[in-house]
Coordinates of C-alpha atoms in Angstrom, one line a residue:
X1 CA 39.2 -15.6 -43.9
X2 CA 41.7 -17.3 -46.2
X3 CA 43.7 -19.7 -45.0
X4 CA 45.7 -19.9 -48.1
X5 CA 46.4 -16.6 -47.5
X6 CA 49.2 -17.2 -44.9
X7 CA 51.9 -19.0 -44.4
X8 CA 52.0 -22.0 -42.2
X9 CA 53.9 -23.2 -40.1
X10 CA 56.1 -25.6 -41.9
X11 CA 56.3 -22.3 -44.5
X12 CA 58.3 -20.2 -42.1
X13 CA 61.1 -22.5 -43.3
X14 CA 63.1 -21.4 -39.7
X15 CA 62.2 -24.9 -37.2
X16 CA 64.4 -22.3 -34.5
X17 CA 62.5 -19.9 -33.8
X18 CA 59.5 -19.8 -31.1
X19 CA 57.2 -17.0 -32.7
X20 CA 54.5 -19.6 -33.3
X21 CA 55.0 -21.6 -30.5
X22 CA 52.0 -20.7 -28.4
X23 CA 49.6 -21.0 -31.3
X24 CA 47.3 -23.9 -31.8
X25 CA 49.3 -26.6 -33.5
X26 CA 48.5 -26.2 -37.7
X27 CA 48.8 -22.2 -37.1
X28 CA 51.3 -19.4 -37.1
X29 CA 49.2 -16.7 -36.5
X30 CA 47.1 -14.9 -33.7
X31 CA 42.7 -14.4 -34.2
X32 CA 41.1 -11.9 -31.8
X33 CA 43.1 -8.9 -32.9
X34 CA 42.0 -5.0 -33.6
X35 CA 44.4 -3.5 -35.7
X36 CA 44.2 -0.2 -36.7
X37 CA 46.3 2.4 -39.1
X38 CA 48.7 4.9 -38.3
X39 CA 49.3 7.5 -41.0
X40 CA 51.8 9.2 -40.9
X41 CA 54.5 10.1 -38.4
X42 CA 52.4 12.7 -36.3
X43 CA 49.7 10.5 -35.6
X44 CA 52.2 7.4 -34.6
X45 CA 54.8 9.8 -33.0
X46 CA 51.4 11.4 -30.3
X47 CA 50.3 8.4 -29.5
X48 CA 53.3 6.8 -28.9
X49 CA 53.8 9.3 -27.0
X50 CA 51.1 9.5 -24.6
X51 CA 51.0 5.3 -24.5
X52 CA 54.5 5.5 -22.8
X53 CA 53.7 7.9 -20.7
X54 CA 50.9 6.2 -19.3
X55 CA 53.4 3.2 -18.2
X56 CA 54.6 3.2 -15.0
X57 CA 57.0 0.3 -12.7
X58 CA 56.6 -3.0 -13.7
X59 CA 55.4 -2.2 -17.3
X60 CA 57.9 -2.9 -20.1
X61 CA 58.8 -0.9 -23.1
X62 CA 60.9 -2.9 -25.7
X63 CA 61.8 -1.1 -29.4
X64 CA 63.8 -1.7 -31.9
X65 CA 64.6 1.2 -34.8
X66 CA 67.0 1.5 -37.5
X67 CA 67.9 5.2 -36.8
X68 CA 66.7 6.9 -33.2
X69 CA 67.7 10.5 -33.3
X70 CA 67.5 11.9 -28.9
X71 CA 65.9 15.3 -29.8
X72 CA 63.6 14.0 -32.0
X73 CA 60.0 15.4 -30.7
X74 CA 57.4 13.4 -30.6
X75 CA 54.5 16.6 -30.2
X76 CA 54.6 19.3 -30.6
X77 CA 56.7 20.5 -27.3
X78 CA 59.4 20.7 -27.9
X79 CA 61.0 18.5 -24.5
X80 CA 59.1 15.4 -24.9
X81 CA 61.3 14.0 -27.7
X82 CA 62.2 10.5 -28.0
X83 CA 65.3 10.5 -25.1
X84 CA 63.2 12.4 -22.9
X85 CA 59.9 10.4 -23.2
X86 CA 61.6 6.5 -23.0
X87 CA 64.4 8.0 -20.5
X88 CA 61.1 9.6 -17.4
X89 CA 59.6 6.1 -18.5
X90 CA 62.4 4.3 -17.0
X91 CA 62.6 6.5 -13.9
X92 CA 59.3 5.5 -13.4
X93 CA 60.1 1.7 -12.8
X94 CA 59.3 0.7 -16.8
X95 CA 61.9 -1.9 -18.3
X96 CA 63.0 -0.1 -21.1
X97 CA 65.2 -2.2 -23.6
X98 CA 66.0 -0.8 -27.4
X99 CA 68.2 -2.5 -29.6
X100 CA 69.3 0.4 -32.9
X101 CA 71.5 -0.8 -35.8
X102 CA 74.6 0.8 -35.1
X103 CA 74.9 1.6 -38.8
X104 CA 77.7 2.2 -41.0
X105 CA 80.6 4.2 -41.0
X106 CA 79.1 8.1 -40.4
X107 CA 81.8 9.0 -43.2
X108 CA 80.0 7.7 -45.8
X109 CA 76.7 9.3 -45.0
X110 CA 75.0 7.2 -42.2
X111 CA 74.5 7.6 -38.7
X112 CA 76.9 5.6 -36.6
X113 CA 77.4 8.2 -33.6
X114 CA 73.5 9.0 -33.4
X115 CA 72.6 5.7 -32.6
X116 CA 75.1 5.5 -30.5
X117 CA 73.9 8.7 -28.7
X118 CA 70.1 7.6 -28.8
X119 CA 70.6 5.2 -25.9
X120 CA 72.8 7.2 -23.9
X121 CA 69.9 9.1 -21.6
X122 CA 68.4 5.6 -21.7
X123 CA 70.6 3.7 -19.9
X124 CA 71.6 7.0 -17.7
X125 CA 67.8 6.8 -16.5
X126 CA 67.9 2.5 -15.8
X127 CA 66.4 1.3 -19.1
X128 CA 69.2 0.0 -21.6
X129 CA 69.7 0.6 -25.5
X130 CA 72.1 -1.3 -27.3
X131 CA 73.7 -0.6 -30.5
X132 CA 73.4 -3.9 -32.9
X133 CA 76.1 -4.3 -35.5
X134 CA 74.8 -8.4 -36.1
X135 CA 74.6 -8.0 -39.9
X136 CA 76.0 -9.1 -43.2
X137 CA 78.4 -6.8 -45.0
X138 CA 76.6 -3.6 -46.4
X139 CA 73.6 -4.7 -44.6
X140 CA 71.5 -3.1 -42.2
X141 CA 68.8 -3.6 -39.2
X142 CA 65.9 -2.2 -40.8
X143 CA 62.9 -3.3 -38.3
X144 CA 60.7 -0.6 -36.7
X145 CA 58.7 -1.7 -33.9
X146 CA 58.3 -0.9 -30.0
X147 CA 55.7 -3.4 -27.6
X148 CA 54.6 -2.2 -24.5
X149 CA 53.1 -4.5 -21.9
X150 CA 50.9 -3.4 -18.9
X151 CA 51.6 -6.2 -15.8
X152 CA 48.6 -5.1 -14.0
X153 CA 46.2 -4.8 -16.7
X154 CA 47.0 -6.4 -20.2
X155 CA 44.3 -5.4 -22.5
X156 CA 46.1 -2.2 -22.7
X157 CA 49.5 -3.8 -23.9
X158 CA 50.1 -2.6 -27.5
X159 CA 52.5 -3.6 -30.7
X160 CA 53.5 -0.5 -32.9
X161 CA 54.7 -2.1 -36.8
X162 CA 55.8 -0.2 -39.6
X163 CA 58.5 1.9 -41.5
X164 CA 58.2 4.8 -39.1
X165 CA 61.4 5.6 -37.6
X166 CA 61.8 7.6 -34.4
X167 CA 64.0 10.1 -35.9
X168 CA 64.4 13.0 -38.0
X169 CA 61.8 13.9 -41.0
X170 CA 59.4 11.4 -39.4
X171 CA 56.8 13.5 -38.0
X172 CA 54.7 14.6 -41.4
X173 CA 51.0 15.0 -41.2
X174 CA 48.5 15.4 -43.6
X175 CA 49.1 18.5 -44.7
X176 CA 52.5 17.4 -46.4
X177 CA 54.8 20.1 -44.8
X178 CA 57.1 18.7 -43.7
X179 CA 58.3 17.8 -40.2
X180 CA 60.1 21.0 -38.9
X181 CA 63.4 18.7 -37.9
X182 CA 64.9 17.6 -41.5
X183 CA 67.0 15.3 -42.6
X184 CA 69.6 16.3 -46.2
X185 CA 67.2 15.4 -48.7
X186 CA 67.6 16.4 -52.4
X187 CA 66.6 20.4 -53.4
X188 CA 64.0 19.3 -55.1
X189 CA 62.1 18.2 -52.2
X190 CA 62.4 21.9 -50.9
X191 CA 64.3 22.7 -47.5
X192 CA 61.3 20.9 -45.4
X193 CA 61.0 17.9 -47.3
X194 CA 57.4 16.0 -46.9
X195 CA 56.6 12.8 -45.9
X196 CA 54.6 9.9 -46.1
X197 CA 54.6 6.9 -43.9
X198 CA 52.1 4.2 -42.6
X199 CA 52.8 2.7 -39.2
X200 CA 50.1 0.4 -37.4
X201 CA 49.1 -0.2 -33.6
X202 CA 47.9 -3.7 -33.0
X203 CA 46.1 -5.4 -29.5
X204 CA 45.3 -8.4 -28.6
X205 CA 47.2 -11.8 -28.7
X206 CA 49.7 -11.1 -31.7
X207 CA 51.6 -8.3 -28.9
X208 CA 52.9 -11.5 -27.6
X209 CA 54.2 -12.7 -31.0
X210 CA 55.8 -9.2 -32.2
X211 CA 57.0 -9.4 -28.8
X212 CA 59.0 -12.9 -29.2
X213 CA 60.6 -11.2 -32.1
X214 CA 62.1 -8.8 -30.0
X215 CA 63.5 -11.0 -26.9
X216 CA 64.8 -13.6 -29.8
X217 CA 67.0 -11.3 -31.4
X218 CA 67.5 -9.7 -27.2
X219 CA 68.9 -12.9 -26.1
X220 CA 70.3 -14.0 -28.9
X221 CA 74.5 -15.8 -28.2
X222 CA 75.7 -13.6 -30.9
X223 CA 77.8 -10.7 -30.3
X224 CA 76.7 -7.7 -30.9
X225 CA 79.6 -6.7 -33.1
X226 CA 81.9 -9.4 -34.1
X227 CA 84.2 -6.4 -36.1
X228 CA 87.8 -6.5 -33.8
X229 CA 87.7 -2.4 -34.6
X230 CA 83.7 -1.6 -33.9
X231 CA 84.8 -3.9 -30.3
X232 CA 87.7 -1.9 -29.9
X233 CA 86.2 1.8 -30.4
X234 CA 83.0 0.6 -28.6
X235 CA 85.3 -0.2 -24.9
X236 CA 87.2 3.4 -25.7
X237 CA 83.9 4.7 -25.6
X238 CA 83.0 2.5 -22.3
X239 CA 79.8 0.9 -24.1
X240 CA 77.4 -1.2 -23.1
X241 CA 77.7 -4.1 -25.4
X242 CA 76.0 -7.0 -23.1
X243 CA 72.4 -7.7 -22.9
X244 CA 70.5 -7.8 -19.7
X245 CA 68.1 -10.6 -19.4
X246 CA 64.5 -10.6 -19.4
X247 CA 62.2 -10.9 -17.1
X248 CA 59.9 -14.1 -18.0
X249 CA 57.4 -13.5 -21.3
X250 CA 54.1 -13.0 -19.8
X251 CA 51.2 -14.8 -21.4
X252 CA 49.6 -13.5 -24.3
X253 CA 46.8 -10.3 -23.9
X254 CA 43.6 -11.5 -24.8
X255 CA 41.6 -11.1 -27.5
X256 CA 39.9 -7.6 -29.0
X257 CA 38.9 -7.8 -32.5
X258 CA 38.4 -9.9 -35.6
X259 CA 41.7 -9.1 -37.6
X260 CA 44.6 -12.3 -37.4
X261 CA 47.5 -10.9 -37.4
X262 CA 50.8 -13.2 -38.8
X263 CA 53.9 -11.7 -37.8
X264 CA 56.5 -12.1 -40.7
X265 CA 60.7 -11.4 -40.5
X266 CA 63.4 -11.1 -43.0
X267 CA 66.8 -12.2 -41.2
X268 CA 69.9 -13.3 -43.3
X269 CA 72.4 -16.0 -42.9
X270 CA 75.2 -14.4 -40.8
X271 CA 78.5 -16.1 -41.3
X272 CA 81.0 -17.3 -39.5
X273 CA 77.8 -17.9 -36.6
X274 CA 74.3 -17.5 -37.6
X275 CA 71.6 -16.2 -35.4
X276 CA 70.3 -18.6 -32.8
X277 CA 66.6 -18.5 -33.5
X278 CA 67.4 -18.4 -37.2
X279 CA 70.8 -20.0 -38.0
X280 CA 69.9 -20.1 -41.6
X281 CA 67.8 -17.3 -41.5
X282 CA 64.4 -16.4 -42.4
X283 CA 62.6 -15.0 -45.1
X284 CA 59.1 -15.5 -44.3
X285 CA 58.0 -11.6 -45.7
X286 CA 59.1 -12.3 -49.5
X287 CA 57.5 -16.1 -48.8
X288 CA 54.1 -14.7 -47.5
X289 CA 53.9 -11.8 -49.6
X290 CA 54.9 -14.7 -52.7
X291 CA 52.2 -17.1 -51.2
X292 CA 49.4 -14.2 -51.1
X293 CA 50.0 -12.7 -54.7
X294 CA 49.4 -15.3 -56.2
X295 CA 45.9 -15.5 -55.1
X296 CA 45.6 -11.7 -56.5
X297 CA 42.3 -11.5 -58.2
X298 CA 41.2 -7.6 -58.5
X299 CA 44.1 -5.7 -57.7
X300 CA 47.4 -4.5 -56.0
X301 CA 47.8 -2.1 -54.2
X302 CA 51.1 -0.8 -53.5
X303 CA 53.1 2.1 -51.1
X304 CA 56.8 2.0 -51.0
X305 CA 59.9 3.5 -50.8
X306 CA 61.6 1.8 -53.7
X307 CA 60.0 -1.4 -56.2
X308 CA 63.5 -2.3 -57.2
X309 CA 65.1 -4.7 -59.1
X310 CA 64.6 -7.6 -62.2
X311 CA 63.1 -9.6 -58.6
X312 CA 60.0 -7.7 -58.1
X313 CA 59.7 -7.1 -61.4
X314 CA 58.9 -10.9 -62.6
X315 CA 57.0 -11.3 -58.8
X316 CA 54.5 -9.0 -60.0
X317 CA 55.0 -9.3 -63.5
X318 CA 53.9 -13.0 -63.1
X319 CA 51.1 -12.3 -61.1
X320 CA 50.1 -9.6 -64.0
X321 CA 50.2 -12.3 -67.0
X322 CA 48.9 -14.8 -65.4
X323 CA 45.5 -12.9 -64.1
X324 CA 44.8 -10.6 -67.1
X325 CA 41.8 -9.0 -64.9
X326 CA 44.4 -7.7 -62.1
X327 CA 45.5 -4.7 -61.8
X328 CA 48.6 -2.9 -60.0
X329 CA 48.5 0.5 -58.7
X330 CA 52.0 1.8 -56.7
X331 CA 52.6 4.7 -54.9
X332 CA 56.5 5.5 -55.2
X333 CA 58.1 8.4 -54.5
X334 CA 58.5 11.3 -57.8
X335 CA 62.5 10.5 -56.7
X336 CA 64.8 9.1 -55.5
X337 CA 66.4 9.5 -51.5
X338 CA 69.7 10.8 -52.9
X339 CA 71.1 12.7 -55.7
X340 CA 74.6 12.2 -56.0
X341 CA 76.4 11.3 -59.1
X342 CA 77.3 7.9 -57.8
X343 CA 74.7 7.1 -56.0
X344 CA 71.9 7.7 -57.4
X345 CA 72.0 6.3 -60.9
X346 CA 71.9 2.9 -58.9
X347 CA 68.6 4.0 -57.6
X348 CA 67.4 4.8 -61.1
X349 CA 68.5 1.2 -63.0
X350 CA 67.0 -0.3 -59.7
X351 CA 62.9 1.5 -60.4
X352 CA 64.2 1.3 -64.4
X353 CA 64.1 -2.6 -63.8
X354 CA 60.7 -3.1 -62.0
X355 CA 59.3 -0.8 -64.1
X356 CA 60.3 -2.0 -67.6
X357 CA 58.9 -5.4 -66.4
X358 CA 55.5 -4.3 -64.7
X359 CA 54.9 -2.6 -67.4
X360 CA 55.5 -5.1 -70.1
X361 CA 53.5 -8.0 -68.1
X362 CA 50.3 -5.6 -66.9
X363 CA 50.8 -2.6 -70.0
X364 CA 47.6 -0.1 -69.1
X365 CA 46.6 -2.3 -66.1
X366 CA 49.7 -1.1 -64.1
X367 CA 49.4 2.8 -63.2
X368 CA 52.2 4.0 -60.9
X369 CA 52.3 7.5 -59.1
X370 CA 54.1 9.7 -57.4
X371 CA 52.7 12.3 -54.7
X372 CA 52.9 16.4 -54.4
X373 CA 52.3 18.7 -51.6
X374 CA 49.9 22.1 -52.2
X375 CA 53.8 23.6 -52.8
X376 CA 53.7 21.3 -56.3
X377 CA 56.8 19.9 -54.3
X378 CA 57.1 15.8 -54.4
X379 CA 55.9 13.9 -51.3
X380 CA 58.8 11.4 -50.2
X381 CA 57.1 8.1 -49.7
X382 CA 58.5 5.8 -47.3
X383 CA 55.3 3.5 -46.2
X384 CA 55.7 0.1 -46.7
X385 CA 52.5 -1.3 -48.1
X386 CA 50.7 -3.8 -49.9
X387 CA 47.0 -4.7 -50.3
X388 CA 45.8 -7.4 -52.3
X389 CA 41.7 -7.3 -53.0
X390 CA 41.0 -5.4 -50.3
X391 CA 41.5 -8.5 -48.0
X392 CA 45.0 -9.2 -47.1
X393 CA 47.3 -6.8 -46.3
X394 CA 50.9 -6.2 -45.6
X395 CA 52.6 -3.0 -43.3
X396 CA 55.9 -3.2 -41.9
X397 CA 59.6 -2.1 -42.2
X398 CA 60.2 -4.5 -46.0
X399 CA 60.6 -2.5 -48.8
X400 CA 60.4 -4.1 -53.2
X401 CA 63.7 -4.7 -53.3
X402 CA 66.1 -7.5 -52.8
X403 CA 67.6 -6.3 -49.9
X404 CA 64.4 -6.3 -47.6
X405 CA 63.7 -9.4 -48.5
X406 CA 67.1 -11.5 -47.9
X407 CA 69.7 -9.3 -46.5
X408 CA 68.4 -6.7 -44.0
X409 CA 66.8 -7.3 -40.9
X410 CA 62.9 -6.7 -40.9
X411 CA 59.2 -7.4 -39.3
X412 CA 56.3 -7.1 -40.9
X413 CA 52.9 -7.9 -39.9
X414 CA 50.3 -9.7 -43.0
X415 CA 46.4 -9.2 -41.8
X416 CA 43.6 -10.3 -42.1
X417 CA 39.8 -9.8 -41.2
X418 CA 39.0 -13.7 -40.0
X419 CA 35.0 -13.3 -40.6
X420 CA 35.7 -12.4 -44.2
X421 CA 35.8 -14.9 -47.1
X422 CA 38.7 -14.4 -49.8
X423 CA 35.7 -16.1 -52.2
X424 CA 32.6 -14.6 -50.5
X425 CA 30.1 -12.5 -52.1
X426 CA 31.3 -9.5 -49.8
X427 CA 34.7 -7.6 -47.9
X428 CA 33.3 -6.9 -44.0
X429 CA 33.3 -2.7 -44.9
X430 CA 35.3 -2.5 -41.5
X431 CA 37.8 -5.0 -42.5
X432 CA 41.2 -3.6 -42.0
X433 CA 42.6 -3.9 -45.4
X434 CA 40.0 -2.2 -46.6
X435 CA 39.6 0.7 -44.0
X436 CA 43.6 0.7 -44.8
X437 CA 43.1 1.4 -48.7
X438 CA 40.7 3.7 -48.3
X439 CA 42.2 5.9 -45.4
X440 CA 45.0 6.4 -48.4
X441 CA 43.4 6.9 -51.4
X442 CA 40.8 9.0 -49.7
X443 CA 43.8 11.4 -48.6
X444 CA 45.9 11.3 -52.1
X445 CA 42.7 11.8 -53.9
X446 CA 41.5 14.8 -51.3
X447 CA 38.1 13.5 -50.8
X448 CA 36.5 12.4 -47.9
X449 CA 36.9 8.3 -46.8
X450 CA 33.1 7.4 -47.3
X451 CA 33.5 9.3 -50.9
X452 CA 36.2 6.4 -51.7
X453 CA 35.2 3.7 -54.2
X454 CA 35.1 0.1 -53.4
X455 CA 34.8 -1.2 -57.1
X456 CA 38.2 -1.5 -58.2
X457 CA 37.2 -0.3 -62.0
X458 CA 36.0 2.7 -60.1
X459 CA 38.9 3.5 -58.0
X460 CA 41.0 3.1 -61.0
X461 CA 39.4 5.7 -63.2
X462 CA 39.3 7.7 -59.7
X463 CA 42.9 8.0 -59.4
X464 CA 43.8 8.3 -63.3
X465 CA 41.6 11.3 -63.6
X466 CA 43.4 12.6 -60.4
X467 CA 46.5 12.9 -61.5
X468 CA 45.5 13.6 -65.1
X469 CA 43.9 16.5 -63.4
X470 CA 47.0 17.2 -61.6
X471 CA 49.1 17.2 -64.3
X472 CA 47.3 19.1 -67.0
X473 CA 47.0 22.1 -64.2
X474 CA 50.8 22.5 -63.4
X475 CA 51.4 22.0 -66.8
X476 CA 49.6 25.1 -68.0
X477 CA 50.0 27.5 -65.4
X478 CA 50.5 30.6 -66.5
X479 CA 54.4 31.5 -64.8
X480 CA 55.7 27.9 -64.4
X481 CA 59.0 27.4 -62.9
X482 CA 61.5 24.2 -63.2
X483 CA 61.8 21.5 -60.4
X484 CA 64.1 19.0 -61.4
X485 CA 65.5 15.8 -60.3
X486 CA 67.1 13.5 -62.0
X487 CA 64.6 10.9 -62.2
X488 CA 61.3 13.5 -62.4
X489 CA 60.8 16.7 -64.5
X490 CA 57.5 18.3 -63.1
X491 CA 56.5 21.3 -64.0
X492 CA 55.6 23.5 -60.8
X493 CA 53.3 26.8 -60.5
X494 CA 54.3 29.7 -59.1
X495 CA 53.3 31.4 -56.0
X496 CA 51.8 33.9 -58.2
X497 CA 49.9 31.4 -60.1
X498 CA 48.5 29.9 -57.6
X499 CA 51.1 26.9 -56.8
X500 CA 52.0 28.5 -53.4
X501 CA 48.2 28.4 -52.0
X502 CA 46.6 25.7 -54.0
X503 CA 44.3 28.6 -55.1
X504 CA 42.3 26.6 -58.7
X505 CA 44.7 23.7 -57.7
X506 CA 42.6 20.6 -58.6
X507 CA 42.0 18.4 -55.5
X508 CA 44.1 15.4 -54.7
X509 CA 48.0 14.7 -54.5
X510 CA 48.6 12.4 -57.3
X511 CA 50.9 12.7 -60.1
X512 CA 52.3 9.7 -62.6
X513 CA 55.0 8.5 -63.0
X514 CA 56.9 6.9 -65.7
X515 CA 60.0 4.1 -66.0
X516 CA 63.1 6.7 -65.4
X517 CA 65.6 7.5 -68.2
X518 CA 69.0 7.3 -66.5
X519 CA 71.5 8.9 -69.7
X520 CA 74.2 6.9 -70.8
X521 CA 76.9 7.3 -67.9
X522 CA 74.2 6.8 -65.7
X523 CA 73.2 3.6 -66.8
X524 CA 76.7 2.2 -67.3
X525 CA 77.1 3.6 -63.6
X526 CA 74.0 1.9 -62.3
X527 CA 74.7 -1.2 -63.4
X528 CA 77.9 -1.7 -61.8
X529 CA 77.0 -0.1 -58.9
X530 CA 73.5 -1.4 -58.3
X531 CA 74.3 -4.7 -56.6
X532 CA 76.2 -2.6 -53.6
X533 CA 72.9 -0.6 -53.1
X534 CA 70.3 -3.9 -53.7
X535 CA 71.9 -7.4 -52.5
X536 CA 70.5 -9.8 -52.8
X537 CA 71.6 -12.4 -49.5
X538 CA 70.6 -15.5 -50.9
X539 CA 72.9 -15.6 -53.7
X540 CA 74.0 -18.9 -54.6
X541 CA 71.1 -20.4 -52.5
X542 CA 68.3 -22.2 -54.5
X543 CA 65.2 -20.4 -53.2
X544 CA 67.0 -17.5 -54.4
X545 CA 64.6 -13.8 -54.9

């Protein structure tokens, strides 16, 4: 393990948090953990349902989410929904507590009503799920994690951290046929949008650190909302706004493996009153990624929902300029999650800002890909993953854009194998970062995990060849029909030509992406509206990104 790839305690730049209090002096990470990747919502939801269903009296379930849909199924059984599963746990005597972002007004296309409904059944069952609006103007609570602790057997304690919300559209699997419970998406994604996402399951002492993040936010003295109109609405609906005290926190669970885990957060500075545990905010996610990227030698592998902004382009571009041996691979959505004439230009503008700078810095050492399913429809990439040299990795709720690193609340986990040496001859074959990268790229290449090259040059060539073959296959269809998105144009074969069944189709899902080319009106409107879509919560500070 390379300690220089983690933040030291003072580098968190937040003396008010107690997240590192139980750790040995001079460290800000827990060792002895086991971290498992849970790729796809169906994988995560099935394990979450199984684990929650096994909780008993005196155990606890703490969860935080950007959005929760009470009727979202966790399994194929329509009765096993988020609300039903969590409420049943509360009725068995499990201490169930939840914080869900209250959301902006539903008239703007948000989910304020859904975030209220997800808590009603849980509260009636004896748990407490609250709506949290302690955000900057235009900001969001974007964290997505759950902590399960067991009164009688702490070795079973587990935390789930990542980018998967407890809501519609997330329960997809490796087949990428989409979640039957859909959300509104642009037509380019088809009637049942395919969804790619990643969560991790953590056992060991780091569970305590994730739990501390929940406890800090739950017990903060700042009111859940300081907006008079929102408070009045809550009173009219009889909404609970007072978090009940939590039981005393148990000691960290026993060690279970060989991964070191550092819990990282984004919290903005709030006005007029900041968080008790972060009165000046916290930017440890951005700071940790910056520190790790500076030491990148061969490969930065990214999966992200956005990849926006000049700041993000410069962030990775600087590393590419300083190291001529460094390559960057990014897997992002082929098309944004919006198609509106007013909202799409800002997304195109943000992506173009980042991609232009990356390509200017790295040239042919930068490759950006989208994903497609067997029907030829784009897969929406919602994962938030960064893997550096198969040694350091970060998985969380944060995207590579300004708002995730400065303006919204986020939570991520950086992981290293503490048996590995960054300067050593080889990474252990079962190290988490390497396992995660193999699993992700194996699916994208359409091969078995043991067939994925570990050598950077071989991996680069394999991904390029796979994308080129698939692009050529679609382009040469006998009966092409077009599925056009305003940031992507992919010829897509009709079922008569084999596109619907995959007959004759090369293996893999990768398609090459270039920077978007918005028209002059989109460029003008996008430049005006981009600061609202992707605010920089550190503007005016000396350390803004």
